[in-house]
mmCIF file of C-alpha atoms in Angstrom:
data_model
loop_
_atom_site.group_PDB
_atom_site.id
_atom_site.type_symbol
_atom_site.label_atom_id
_atom_site.label_comp_id
_atom_site.label_asym_id
_atom_site.label_seq_id
_atom_site.Cartn_x
_atom_site.Cartn_y
_atom_site.Cartn_z
ATOM 1 C CA MET A 44 -39.823 21.278 -50.352
ATOM 2 C CA THR A 45 -38.826 17.709 -51.234
ATOM 3 C CA ALA A 46 -36.792 17.415 -48.028
ATOM 4 C CA THR A 47 -39.717 18.811 -46.026
ATOM 5 C CA VAL A 48 -42.152 16.306 -47.491
ATOM 6 C CA SER A 49 -39.685 13.481 -46.878
ATOM 7 C CA THR A 50 -39.310 14.487 -43.240
ATOM 8 C CA LEU A 51 -43.051 14.584 -42.727
ATOM 9 C CA ASN A 52 -43.502 11.203 -44.363
ATOM 10 C CA ARG A 53 -40.925 9.723 -41.992
ATOM 11 C CA CYS A 54 -42.791 11.232 -39.026
ATOM 12 C CA LEU A 55 -46.017 9.700 -40.278
ATOM 13 C CA ALA A 56 -44.347 6.318 -40.743
ATOM 14 C CA ILE A 57 -43.138 6.412 -37.131
ATOM 15 C CA GLY A 58 -46.563 7.505 -35.989
ATOM 16 C CA ARG A 59 -48.120 4.396 -37.514
ATOM 17 C CA THR A 60 -45.999 2.170 -35.278
ATOM 18 C CA VAL A 61 -46.480 4.030 -31.999
ATOM 19 C CA SER A 62 -49.915 4.692 -30.541
ATOM 20 C CA SER A 63 -50.298 8.202 -29.130
ATOM 21 C CA THR A 64 -53.409 10.285 -28.654
ATOM 22 C CA ARG A 65 -51.294 13.419 -28.981
ATOM 23 C CA LEU A 66 -49.760 12.331 -32.255
ATOM 24 C CA SER A 67 -53.121 11.225 -33.626
ATOM 25 C CA TRP A 68 -54.622 14.602 -32.713
ATOM 26 C CA CYS A 69 -51.850 16.405 -34.557
ATOM 27 C CA VAL A 70 -52.303 14.253 -37.661
ATOM 28 C CA ARG A 71 -56.005 15.013 -37.744
ATOM 29 C CA LYS A 72 -55.417 18.726 -37.294
ATOM 30 C CA PHE A 73 -52.834 18.893 -40.025
ATOM 31 C CA HIS A 74 -55.384 18.738 -42.870
ATOM 32 C CA ALA A 75 -52.768 17.483 -45.345
ATOM 33 C CA LEU A 76 -53.752 16.068 -48.718
ATOM 34 C CA SER A 77 -52.922 12.485 -49.697
ATOM 35 C CA GLN A 78 -52.365 11.671 -53.357
ATOM 36 C CA GLY A 79 -52.641 8.233 -54.993
ATOM 37 C CA ASN A 80 -48.963 7.536 -54.385
ATOM 38 C CA GLY A 81 -49.432 8.093 -50.642
ATOM 39 C CA LYS A 82 -47.118 11.118 -50.481
ATOM 40 C CA ILE A 83 -48.095 14.283 -48.639
ATOM 41 C CA VAL A 84 -48.599 17.434 -50.663
ATOM 42 C CA LEU A 85 -48.020 20.640 -48.727
ATOM 43 C CA CYS A 86 -49.359 24.083 -49.504
ATOM 44 C CA SER A 87 -47.972 27.319 -48.119
ATOM 45 C CA GLN A 88 -50.966 27.878 -45.845
ATOM 46 C CA LYS A 89 -50.112 24.698 -43.930
ATOM 47 C CA ARG A 90 -46.524 25.470 -43.032
ATOM 48 C CA SER A 91 -47.310 26.572 -39.478
ATOM 49 C CA MET A 92 -49.374 23.422 -38.931
ATOM 50 C CA TYR A 93 -46.507 21.367 -40.352
ATOM 51 C CA ARG A 94 -44.115 22.852 -37.803
ATOM 52 C CA GLN A 95 -46.598 22.064 -35.040
ATOM 53 C CA PHE A 96 -46.899 18.503 -36.306
ATOM 54 C CA VAL A 97 -43.133 17.926 -36.408
ATOM 55 C CA ASP A 98 -42.730 19.401 -32.928
ATOM 56 C CA GLN A 99 -45.472 17.182 -31.527
ATOM 57 C CA ALA A 100 -44.101 14.112 -33.305
ATOM 58 C CA ALA A 101 -40.660 14.762 -31.836
ATOM 59 C CA LYS A 102 -42.129 15.072 -28.342
ATOM 60 C CA THR A 103 -44.087 11.857 -28.834
ATOM 61 C CA MET A 104 -41.018 9.944 -29.989
ATOM 62 C CA ALA A 105 -39.027 11.309 -27.045
ATOM 63 C CA SER A 106 -41.712 10.073 -24.671
ATOM 64 C CA PHE A 107 -41.721 6.652 -26.319
ATOM 65 C CA ALA A 108 -37.933 6.450 -26.018
ATOM 66 C CA GLY A 109 -38.123 7.075 -22.282
ATOM 67 C CA LYS A 110 -37.097 10.737 -22.336
ATOM 68 C CA ASP A 111 -40.382 12.288 -21.283
ATOM 69 C CA LYS A 112 -39.676 15.156 -18.897
ATOM 70 C CA ASP A 113 -41.962 13.868 -16.170
ATOM 71 C CA LEU A 114 -41.216 10.128 -16.476
ATOM 72 C CA ILE A 115 -38.158 7.950 -16.805
ATOM 73 C CA PHE A 116 -38.955 4.836 -18.832
ATOM 74 C CA ARG A 117 -36.661 2.157 -20.200
ATOM 75 C CA GLN A 118 -37.534 -1.038 -22.051
ATOM 76 C CA LEU A 119 -34.647 -3.473 -21.632
ATOM 77 C CA LEU A 120 -34.114 -6.819 -23.372
ATOM 78 C CA GLU A 121 -32.615 -10.067 -22.130
ATOM 79 C CA TYR A 122 -31.816 -11.756 -25.418
ATOM 80 C CA LYS A 123 -31.557 -15.400 -24.266
ATOM 81 C CA SER A 124 -35.210 -15.732 -23.243
ATOM 82 C CA PHE A 125 -36.310 -12.597 -25.148
ATOM 83 C CA THR A 126 -37.645 -11.144 -21.914
ATOM 84 C CA TYR A 127 -38.389 -7.454 -21.545
ATOM 85 C CA THR A 128 -37.575 -5.720 -18.274
ATOM 86 C CA TYR A 129 -39.197 -2.342 -17.678
ATOM 87 C CA LEU A 130 -37.757 0.475 -15.588
ATOM 88 C CA LEU A 131 -40.116 3.252 -14.524
ATOM 89 C CA ALA A 132 -39.138 6.185 -12.347
ATOM 90 C CA ASP A 133 -40.269 9.599 -11.176
ATOM 91 C CA PRO A 134 -37.475 11.993 -12.214
ATOM 92 C CA ASP A 135 -38.243 14.365 -9.329
ATOM 93 C CA THR A 136 -38.251 11.955 -6.381
ATOM 94 C CA LYS A 137 -35.977 9.427 -8.175
ATOM 95 C CA GLU A 138 -38.185 6.602 -6.891
ATOM 96 C CA ALA A 139 -38.268 3.691 -9.325
ATOM 97 C CA ILE A 140 -39.612 0.202 -9.977
ATOM 98 C CA LEU A 141 -38.424 -2.661 -12.171
ATOM 99 C CA ILE A 142 -40.907 -5.015 -13.807
ATOM 100 C CA ASP A 143 -39.748 -8.557 -14.666
ATOM 101 C CA PRO A 144 -35.983 -8.322 -14.038
ATOM 102 C CA VAL A 145 -33.915 -11.291 -15.261
ATOM 103 C CA LEU A 146 -31.036 -12.921 -13.375
ATOM 104 C CA GLU A 147 -28.560 -12.675 -16.263
ATOM 105 C CA THR A 148 -29.055 -8.917 -16.651
ATOM 106 C CA VAL A 149 -29.106 -7.867 -12.998
ATOM 107 C CA ASP A 150 -25.709 -6.147 -13.255
ATOM 108 C CA ARG A 151 -26.928 -4.110 -16.230
ATOM 109 C CA ASP A 152 -30.136 -3.106 -14.471
ATOM 110 C CA VAL A 153 -28.430 -2.188 -11.202
ATOM 111 C CA LYS A 154 -25.866 -0.104 -13.079
ATOM 112 C CA ILE A 155 -28.616 1.840 -14.860
ATOM 113 C CA VAL A 156 -30.399 2.468 -11.566
ATOM 114 C CA LYS A 157 -27.229 3.681 -9.862
ATOM 115 C CA ASP A 158 -25.945 5.690 -12.832
ATOM 116 C CA MET A 159 -29.239 7.571 -12.951
ATOM 117 C CA GLY A 160 -29.252 8.147 -9.212
ATOM 118 C CA LEU A 161 -32.534 6.289 -8.736
ATOM 119 C CA LYS A 162 -33.974 4.778 -5.577
ATOM 120 C CA LEU A 163 -35.303 1.361 -6.537
ATOM 121 C CA LEU A 164 -38.359 0.641 -4.405
ATOM 122 C CA TYR A 165 -39.693 -2.561 -5.954
ATOM 123 C CA GLY A 166 -38.745 -5.444 -8.184
ATOM 124 C CA VAL A 167 -42.116 -6.587 -9.517
ATOM 125 C CA ASN A 168 -42.822 -9.845 -11.333
ATOM 126 C CA THR A 169 -45.880 -10.293 -13.529
ATOM 127 C CA HIS A 170 -45.958 -14.014 -12.646
ATOM 128 C CA VAL A 171 -43.816 -17.006 -11.699
ATOM 129 C CA HIS A 172 -41.835 -17.375 -14.915
ATOM 130 C CA ALA A 173 -40.926 -20.726 -16.442
ATOM 131 C CA ASP A 174 -38.464 -19.623 -19.129
ATOM 132 C CA HIS A 175 -35.974 -17.657 -17.030
ATOM 133 C CA ILE A 176 -34.964 -17.022 -13.445
ATOM 134 C CA THR A 177 -36.088 -13.696 -12.047
ATOM 135 C CA GLY A 178 -33.401 -11.245 -11.020
ATOM 136 C CA THR A 179 -35.384 -9.921 -8.057
ATOM 137 C CA GLY A 180 -33.556 -11.918 -5.378
ATOM 138 C CA LEU A 181 -30.100 -10.865 -6.556
ATOM 139 C CA ILE A 182 -31.208 -7.253 -6.965
ATOM 140 C CA LYS A 183 -32.335 -7.260 -3.324
ATOM 141 C CA GLU A 184 -28.832 -8.356 -2.329
ATOM 142 C CA LYS A 185 -27.263 -5.509 -4.308
ATOM 143 C CA ILE A 186 -29.906 -2.918 -3.351
ATOM 144 C CA PRO A 187 -31.150 -3.943 0.116
ATOM 145 C CA GLU A 188 -33.888 -1.298 0.278
ATOM 146 C CA CYS A 189 -35.572 -2.807 -2.801
ATOM 147 C CA ARG A 190 -38.608 -4.976 -2.041
ATOM 148 C CA SER A 191 -39.938 -7.835 -4.154
ATOM 149 C CA ALA A 192 -43.588 -7.987 -5.234
ATOM 150 C CA ILE A 193 -45.692 -10.635 -6.957
ATOM 151 C CA SER A 194 -49.282 -11.894 -7.022
ATOM 152 C CA ALA A 195 -50.343 -13.742 -3.883
ATOM 153 C CA ALA A 196 -52.081 -16.274 -6.128
ATOM 154 C CA GLY A 197 -48.717 -17.388 -7.503
ATOM 155 C CA LYS A 198 -47.700 -18.834 -4.105
ATOM 156 C CA ALA A 199 -44.168 -17.455 -4.511
ATOM 157 C CA LYS A 200 -42.001 -15.864 -1.845
ATOM 158 C CA ALA A 201 -41.953 -12.045 -1.933
ATOM 159 C CA ASP A 202 -41.929 -9.064 0.400
ATOM 160 C CA VAL A 203 -45.231 -7.824 -1.001
ATOM 161 C CA GLN A 204 -48.054 -10.175 -1.968
ATOM 162 C CA LEU A 205 -50.277 -8.362 -4.454
ATOM 163 C CA HIS A 206 -54.025 -8.682 -4.889
ATOM 164 C CA GLU A 207 -56.540 -7.386 -7.417
ATOM 165 C CA GLY A 208 -56.695 -3.601 -7.369
ATOM 166 C CA ASP A 209 -53.538 -3.044 -5.311
ATOM 167 C CA LYS A 210 -51.380 -0.070 -6.266
ATOM 168 C CA VAL A 211 -47.601 -0.104 -6.586
ATOM 169 C CA LYS A 212 -46.450 3.466 -5.978
ATOM 170 C CA PHE A 213 -43.259 5.275 -6.948
ATOM 171 C CA GLY A 214 -42.952 9.028 -6.560
ATOM 172 C CA ARG A 215 -46.068 10.766 -7.850
ATOM 173 C CA TYR A 216 -47.076 7.697 -9.851
ATOM 174 C CA GLU A 217 -48.781 4.371 -9.286
ATOM 175 C CA ILE A 218 -49.579 1.279 -11.322
ATOM 176 C CA GLU A 219 -52.685 -0.804 -10.726
ATOM 177 C CA ALA A 220 -52.413 -4.574 -10.290
ATOM 178 C CA ARG A 221 -55.016 -6.537 -12.227
ATOM 179 C CA SER A 222 -55.321 -10.280 -11.811
ATOM 180 C CA THR A 223 -55.169 -11.883 -15.271
ATOM 181 C CA PRO A 224 -54.848 -15.663 -14.730
ATOM 182 C CA GLY A 225 -54.895 -18.230 -17.493
ATOM 183 C CA HIS A 226 -51.231 -18.568 -18.419
ATOM 184 C CA THR A 227 -50.636 -19.191 -14.703
ATOM 185 C CA ASN A 228 -52.878 -18.697 -11.687
ATOM 186 C CA GLY A 229 -50.714 -15.845 -10.482
ATOM 187 C CA CYS A 230 -50.465 -13.727 -13.620
ATOM 188 C CA MET A 231 -50.885 -10.010 -13.104
ATOM 189 C CA THR A 232 -51.150 -7.130 -15.526
ATOM 190 C CA PHE A 233 -50.021 -3.701 -14.335
ATOM 191 C CA VAL A 234 -51.895 -0.669 -15.655
ATOM 192 C CA PHE A 235 -50.277 2.767 -15.636
ATOM 193 C CA HIS A 236 -53.465 4.742 -16.225
ATOM 194 C CA GLU A 237 -51.886 8.183 -16.190
ATOM 195 C CA LYS A 238 -49.532 7.341 -19.064
ATOM 196 C CA GLY A 239 -51.724 4.865 -20.953
ATOM 197 C CA MET A 240 -49.190 2.062 -20.490
ATOM 198 C CA VAL A 241 -49.993 -1.570 -19.668
ATOM 199 C CA PHE A 242 -47.468 -4.236 -18.674
ATOM 200 C CA THR A 243 -49.123 -7.496 -19.591
ATOM 201 C CA GLY A 244 -46.606 -10.183 -18.706
ATOM 202 C CA ASP A 245 -47.454 -13.308 -20.698
ATOM 203 C CA ALA A 246 -51.232 -12.816 -20.628
ATOM 204 C CA ILE A 247 -51.197 -11.115 -24.011
ATOM 205 C CA LEU A 248 -48.212 -10.807 -26.320
ATOM 206 C CA ILE A 249 -47.885 -8.854 -29.551
ATOM 207 C CA LYS A 250 -50.303 -10.665 -31.867
ATOM 208 C CA GLY A 251 -50.254 -13.645 -29.526
ATOM 209 C CA CYS A 252 -50.658 -14.754 -25.921
ATOM 210 C CA GLY A 253 -49.031 -16.932 -23.296
ATOM 211 C CA ARG A 254 -49.310 -20.694 -23.539
ATOM 212 C CA THR A 255 -51.830 -22.568 -21.386
ATOM 213 C CA ASP A 256 -50.602 -26.159 -21.507
ATOM 214 C CA PHE A 257 -48.664 -26.266 -18.212
ATOM 215 C CA GLN A 258 -48.226 -24.489 -14.849
ATOM 216 C CA GLU A 259 -51.973 -24.152 -14.029
ATOM 217 C CA GLY A 260 -52.724 -22.931 -17.539
ATOM 218 C CA ASN A 261 -56.356 -22.662 -18.602
ATOM 219 C CA SER A 262 -57.355 -21.357 -22.030
ATOM 220 C CA ALA A 263 -60.889 -20.340 -21.094
ATOM 221 C CA THR A 264 -59.625 -18.427 -18.066
ATOM 222 C CA LEU A 265 -56.955 -16.665 -20.129
ATOM 223 C CA TYR A 266 -59.488 -15.616 -22.771
ATOM 224 C CA ASP A 267 -61.776 -14.137 -20.127
ATOM 225 C CA SER A 268 -58.910 -12.408 -18.328
ATOM 226 C CA VAL A 269 -57.565 -10.703 -21.428
ATOM 227 C CA HIS A 270 -60.937 -9.539 -22.704
ATOM 228 C CA LYS A 271 -62.223 -8.314 -19.337
ATOM 229 C CA LYS A 272 -59.067 -6.819 -17.845
ATOM 230 C CA ILE A 273 -56.870 -5.741 -20.801
ATOM 231 C CA LEU A 274 -58.829 -5.350 -24.028
ATOM 232 C CA SER A 275 -61.489 -3.444 -22.110
ATOM 233 C CA LEU A 276 -59.016 -0.582 -21.599
ATOM 234 C CA PRO A 277 -59.047 2.460 -23.927
ATOM 235 C CA ASP A 278 -57.990 1.651 -27.485
ATOM 236 C CA HIS A 279 -54.969 3.939 -27.432
ATOM 237 C CA PHE A 280 -53.374 2.332 -24.358
ATOM 238 C CA CYS A 281 -49.972 0.808 -25.199
ATOM 239 C CA LEU A 282 -49.373 -2.825 -24.259
ATOM 240 C CA TYR A 283 -45.868 -3.862 -23.224
ATOM 241 C CA PRO A 284 -45.451 -7.664 -23.043
ATOM 242 C CA ALA A 285 -42.953 -9.732 -21.054
ATOM 243 C CA HIS A 286 -41.590 -11.264 -24.271
ATOM 244 C CA ASP A 287 -41.388 -10.849 -28.002
ATOM 245 C CA TYR A 288 -39.601 -13.177 -30.399
ATOM 246 C CA THR A 289 -39.940 -11.132 -33.600
ATOM 247 C CA GLY A 290 -38.264 -7.851 -32.672
ATOM 248 C CA GLN A 291 -41.454 -5.940 -31.864
ATOM 249 C CA MET A 292 -41.585 -3.805 -28.738
ATOM 250 C CA VAL A 293 -45.097 -2.518 -28.162
ATOM 251 C CA THR A 294 -48.664 -2.871 -29.381
ATOM 252 C CA THR A 295 -51.993 -1.235 -28.500
ATOM 253 C CA VAL A 296 -55.390 -2.327 -27.262
ATOM 254 C CA ALA A 297 -56.897 -1.361 -30.632
ATOM 255 C CA GLU A 298 -54.332 -3.368 -32.621
ATOM 256 C CA GLU A 299 -54.844 -6.521 -30.582
ATOM 257 C CA LYS A 300 -58.630 -6.238 -30.738
ATOM 258 C CA GLN A 301 -58.384 -6.093 -34.522
ATOM 259 C CA LEU A 302 -55.337 -8.174 -35.406
ATOM 260 C CA ASN A 303 -54.547 -10.758 -32.724
ATOM 261 C CA PRO A 304 -54.964 -14.075 -34.579
ATOM 262 C CA ARG A 305 -56.041 -15.919 -31.429
ATOM 263 C CA LEU A 306 -57.883 -13.440 -29.262
ATOM 264 C CA THR A 307 -60.072 -12.056 -32.047
ATOM 265 C CA LYS A 308 -61.699 -15.487 -32.286
ATOM 266 C CA SER A 309 -64.652 -16.696 -30.257
ATOM 267 C CA ARG A 310 -63.984 -18.225 -26.853
ATOM 268 C CA GLU A 311 -64.604 -21.719 -28.209
ATOM 269 C CA GLU A 312 -62.313 -21.193 -31.207
ATOM 270 C CA PHE A 313 -59.602 -19.795 -28.936
ATOM 271 C CA ILE A 314 -59.724 -22.857 -26.688
ATOM 272 C CA LYS A 315 -59.398 -25.119 -29.727
ATOM 273 C CA ILE A 316 -56.435 -23.133 -31.104
ATOM 274 C CA MET A 317 -54.611 -23.283 -27.787
ATOM 275 C CA SER A 318 -55.162 -27.018 -27.398
ATOM 276 C CA ASN A 319 -53.529 -27.694 -30.776
ATOM 277 C CA LEU A 320 -50.349 -25.591 -30.465
ATOM 278 C CA ASN A 321 -48.124 -28.568 -29.547
ATOM 279 C CA LEU A 322 -45.399 -26.348 -28.139
ATOM 280 C CA PRO A 323 -42.048 -27.765 -26.927
ATOM 281 C CA TYR A 324 -41.297 -28.172 -23.232
ATOM 282 C CA PRO A 325 -39.710 -24.946 -21.893
ATOM 283 C CA LYS A 326 -35.941 -25.376 -21.740
ATOM 284 C CA GLN A 327 -35.408 -23.727 -18.364
ATOM 285 C CA ILE A 328 -38.621 -24.688 -16.572
ATOM 286 C CA ASP A 329 -37.104 -27.333 -14.270
ATOM 287 C CA LYS A 330 -34.526 -24.823 -13.080
ATOM 288 C CA ALA A 331 -36.577 -21.637 -13.268
ATOM 289 C CA LEU A 332 -39.759 -22.632 -11.459
ATOM 290 C CA PRO A 333 -38.193 -23.729 -8.152
ATOM 291 C CA ALA A 334 -35.967 -20.643 -8.125
ATOM 292 C CA ASN A 335 -38.756 -18.232 -8.982
ATOM 293 C CA LEU A 336 -40.939 -19.571 -6.203
ATOM 294 C CA LEU A 337 -38.116 -18.403 -3.925
ATOM 295 C CA CYS A 338 -37.792 -14.915 -5.441
ATOM 296 C CA GLY A 339 -35.080 -16.055 -7.846
ATOM 297 C CA ILE A 340 -32.839 -17.642 -5.216
ATOM 298 C CA GLN A 341 -31.863 -21.083 -6.446
ATOM 299 C CA PRO A 342 -32.629 -23.810 -3.856
#
């Protein structure tokens, strides 16, 4: 019994870090008792529900790890700029997209695509980055059928110029492009409604947001964009940012609405906070911006 309780407590601990409507439903249905020490006390009548809970938790964790049967998903890190690249694919058609690839990790990304037998349709950028050079241009050289995509408002070279409401399709799936300017004019957030996943670029980070002190940045615009286009989504939707510098991987709409130290403030307070950040000049901006305006090909 001690081992059983320990296993359940570990499942619950994982559940607290990963938003999932399925996992939350199973927790509610479990009807377990919580004592003062926070441990779960099981009774014999609940054993079948316990098994259901563990099974559902395992399925939820598998989905989070990118092993869902009907979706291939990988969250990949470039450790120099702490940039996340996201691979999404339909396992039946093998059609795939990459969001925010980085030049230094192109070989890794291409290898994953080829090892998994995927057909990479698009290399999508959430905006014209200032802290790294996009890998889209080099990926197109290695996988000629891949097309680049970025917001038309960013004024960058790409095969596909995206606008508000456009859909990027791969296999049976599609992600919706939402214009979320403020960090830059061309920032876009991509919403995967079917899976409750949102790829936010630098518009909103985990308990933070993108800076607004350069590259067409505007704090008031960013505040409006995030609240109207991202935090208006269902609470359980998972938010996947372009960067994280603390080792975190994902957050949720509900968490950011409650805990984001900047975006929970009033619009006026947010503008004041952003104007007093005094952040250092981005190390790679002079090299990255010209290249990224040309799809990652250095001029």
